[in-house]
PDB file of C-alpha atoms in Angstrom:
ATOM      1  CA  MET Z1488      22.804-214.593 -74.522  1.00  0.00           C
ATOM      2  CA  CYS Z1489      25.978-214.760 -73.431  1.00  0.00           C
ATOM      3  CA  LEU Z1490      28.225-213.229 -76.084  1.00  0.00           C
ATOM      4  CA  GLY Z1491      31.865-214.660 -76.795  1.00  0.00           C
ATOM      5  CA  ILE Z1492      34.235-212.346 -78.944  1.00  0.00           C
ATOM      6  CA  PRO Z1493      37.230-213.356 -80.907  1.00  0.00           C
ATOM      7  CA  GLY Z1494      40.588-211.238 -79.891  1.00  0.00           C
ATOM      8  CA  GLN Z1495      44.050-211.647 -80.824  1.00  0.00           C
ATOM      9  CA  ILE Z1496      46.729-211.666 -78.068  1.00  0.00           C
ATOM     10  CA  VAL Z1497      48.936-208.903 -78.394  1.00  0.00           C
ATOM     11  CA  ALA Z1498      51.124-208.660 -75.231  1.00  0.00           C
ATOM     12  CA  ILE Z1499      51.640-210.484 -71.683  1.00  0.00           C
ATOM     13  CA  THR Z1500      50.650-207.414 -69.080  1.00  0.00           C
ATOM     14  CA  ASP Z1501      50.907-209.380 -65.915  1.00  0.00           C
ATOM     15  CA  PRO Z1502      52.645-212.891 -65.913  1.00  0.00           C
ATOM     16  CA  ALA Z1503      51.955-213.346 -62.150  1.00  0.00           C
ATOM     17  CA  ARG Z1504      48.425-212.951 -62.780  1.00  0.00           C
ATOM     18  CA  GLN Z1505      48.129-214.381 -65.951  1.00  0.00           C
ATOM     19  CA  MET Z1506      46.982-211.075 -67.786  1.00  0.00           C
ATOM     20  CA  ALA Z1507      47.411-209.972 -71.075  1.00  0.00           C
ATOM     21  CA  MET Z1508      46.462-207.553 -73.750  1.00  0.00           C
ATOM     22  CA  ALA Z1509      44.077-208.488 -76.608  1.00  0.00           C
ATOM     23  CA  ASP Z1510      43.014-206.426 -79.745  1.00  0.00           C
ATOM     24  CA  VAL Z1511      39.270-206.976 -80.523  1.00  0.00           C
ATOM     25  CA  SER Z1512      38.553-205.594 -83.622  1.00  0.00           C
ATOM     26  CA  GLY Z1513      41.038-202.631 -83.023  1.00  0.00           C
ATOM     27  CA  VAL Z1514      40.075-202.174 -79.686  1.00  0.00           C
ATOM     28  CA  ARG Z1515      42.444-203.055 -77.087  1.00  0.00           C
ATOM     29  CA  ARG Z1516      41.200-204.585 -73.689  1.00  0.00           C
ATOM     30  CA  GLU Z1517      43.171-206.626 -70.663  1.00  0.00           C
ATOM     31  CA  VAL Z1518      42.006-210.004 -70.186  1.00  0.00           C
ATOM     32  CA  SER Z1519      42.709-213.168 -68.235  1.00  0.00           C
ATOM     33  CA  LEU Z1520      44.429-216.145 -69.700  1.00  0.00           C
ATOM     34  CA  ALA Z1521      43.664-218.057 -66.511  1.00  0.00           C
ATOM     35  CA  PRO Z1522      41.651-220.666 -68.680  1.00  0.00           C
ATOM     36  CA  VAL Z1523      44.270-221.105 -71.508  1.00  0.00           C
ATOM     37  CA  ALA Z1524      46.866-221.287 -69.790  1.00  0.00           C
ATOM     38  CA  ASP Z1525      48.131-224.744 -70.540  1.00  0.00           C
ATOM     39  CA  ARG Z1526      51.662-223.514 -72.169  1.00  0.00           C
ATOM     40  CA  PRO Z1527      53.969-220.870 -71.228  1.00  0.00           C
ATOM     41  CA  LEU Z1528      52.003-217.238 -71.472  1.00  0.00           C
ATOM     42  CA  GLU Z1529      54.399-215.887 -74.015  1.00  0.00           C
ATOM     43  CA  ALA Z1530      53.300-218.774 -76.633  1.00  0.00           C
ATOM     44  CA  LEU Z1531      49.919-217.323 -76.431  1.00  0.00           C
ATOM     45  CA  VAL Z1532      51.018-214.062 -78.015  1.00  0.00           C
ATOM     46  CA  GLY Z1533      49.926-213.865 -81.542  1.00  0.00           C
ATOM     47  CA  GLU Z1534      46.936-216.286 -80.793  1.00  0.00           C
ATOM     48  CA  TRP Z1535      43.319-215.829 -81.260  1.00  0.00           C
ATOM     49  CA  VAL Z1536      41.252-216.562 -78.326  1.00  0.00           C
ATOM     50  CA  LEU Z1537      37.060-216.383 -77.597  1.00  0.00           C
ATOM     51  CA  ILE Z1538      37.057-213.690 -75.026  1.00  0.00           C
ATOM     52  CA  HIS Z1539      33.867-213.578 -72.473  1.00  0.00           C
ATOM     53  CA  VAL Z1540      33.416-211.717 -69.863  1.00  0.00           C
ATOM     54  CA  GLY Z1541      37.053-210.754 -69.695  1.00  0.00           C
ATOM     55  CA  PHE Z1542      38.262-213.997 -69.913  1.00  0.00           C
ATOM     56  CA  ALA Z1543      40.003-215.878 -72.687  1.00  0.00           C
ATOM     57  CA  MET Z1544      38.052-218.984 -72.600  1.00  0.00           C
ATOM     58  CA  ALA Z1545      39.447-220.952 -75.612  1.00  0.00           C
ATOM     59  CA  VAL Z1546      42.218-220.598 -78.210  1.00  0.00           C
ATOM     60  CA  ILE Z1547      40.610-220.590 -81.628  1.00  0.00           C
ATOM     61  CA  ASP Z1548      42.269-220.434 -85.057  1.00  0.00           C
ATOM     62  CA  ALA Z1549      42.590-217.272 -87.415  1.00  0.00           C
ATOM     63  CA  GLN Z1550      39.726-218.537 -89.790  1.00  0.00           C
ATOM     64  CA  GLU Z1551      37.582-219.256 -87.286  1.00  0.00           C
ATOM     65  CA  ALA Z1552      38.232-215.777 -85.351  1.00  0.00           C
ATOM     66  CA  ALA Z1553      37.487-214.128 -88.837  1.00  0.00           C
ATOM     67  CA  ASP Z1554      34.299-216.311 -89.537  1.00  0.00           C
ATOM     68  CA  THR Z1555      32.884-215.167 -86.253  1.00  0.00           C
ATOM     69  CA  LEU Z1556      33.642-211.529 -86.059  1.00  0.00           C
ATOM     70  CA  GLU Z1557      32.177-211.194 -89.459  1.00  0.00           C
ATOM     71  CA  ALA Z1558      28.894-213.319 -88.336  1.00  0.00           C
ATOM     72  CA  LEU Z1559      28.677-211.098 -85.547  1.00  0.00           C
ATOM     73  CA  ARG Z1560      28.792-208.201 -87.086  1.00  0.00           C
ATOM     74  CA  GLY Z1561      26.338-209.228 -89.967  1.00  0.00           C
ATOM     75  CA  LEU Z1562      24.084-210.037 -86.980  1.00  0.00           C
ATOM     76  CA  GLY Z1563      24.728-206.446 -85.263  1.00  0.00           C
ATOM     77  CA  GLU Z1564      25.736-208.102 -82.078  1.00  0.00           C
ATOM     78  CA  ALA Z1565      29.135-207.285 -81.888  1.00  0.00           C
ATOM     79  CA  GLN Z1566      29.096-203.742 -82.617  1.00  0.00           C
ATOM     80  CA  GLU Z1567      27.502-203.383 -79.314  1.00  0.00           C
ATOM     81  CA  THR Z1568      29.969-204.993 -77.504  1.00  0.00           C
ATOM     82  CA  LEU Z1569      32.544-203.315 -79.263  1.00  0.00           C
ATOM     83  CA  ASP Z1570      31.035-199.398 -78.725  1.00  0.00           C
ATOM     84  CA  ALA Z1571      31.138-200.728 -74.901  1.00  0.00           C
ATOM     85  CA  MET Z1572      34.525-202.012 -74.933  1.00  0.00           C
ATOM     86  CA  ALA Z1573      35.572-198.701 -76.856  1.00  0.00           C
ATOM     87  CA  GLU Z1574      33.741-196.198 -74.421  1.00  0.00           C
ATOM     88  CA  GLY Z1575      35.581-198.051 -71.641  1.00  0.00           C
ATOM     89  CA  ALA Z1576      38.738-197.750 -72.843  1.00  0.00           C
ATOM     90  CA  LYS Z1577      38.204-193.864 -73.578  1.00  0.00           C
ATOM     91  CA  ALA Z1578      36.813-193.489 -70.061  1.00  0.00           C
ATOM     92  CA  LEU Z1579      40.621-195.231 -68.627  1.00  0.00           C
ATOM     93  CA  GLU Z1580      42.677-192.780 -71.014  1.00  0.00           C
ATOM     94  CA  GLU Z1581      40.622-189.589 -69.406  1.00  0.00           C
ATOM     95  CA  GLN Z1582      41.418-190.388 -65.873  1.00  0.00           C
TER      96      GLN Z1582
END
């Protein structure tokens, strides 16, 4: 099953590569904005996106993001992905 997780873009990290930092339920992860870069990248800061394998696949509204996160939590599917992201972030910090 492919799983897209809602995340909020909090900063542009590398404009040349169209990369940004996204907050996914308190876990920050760098993602590619290339699939949604139909506007200036700075305009995406604060927007919610659907993230799949490190790519922001679509811009979604805040209500859709909240509803999706709640549904995924209810199913228990998001927690596994969030745990993996947190472990990856922790490993990077330890380097």
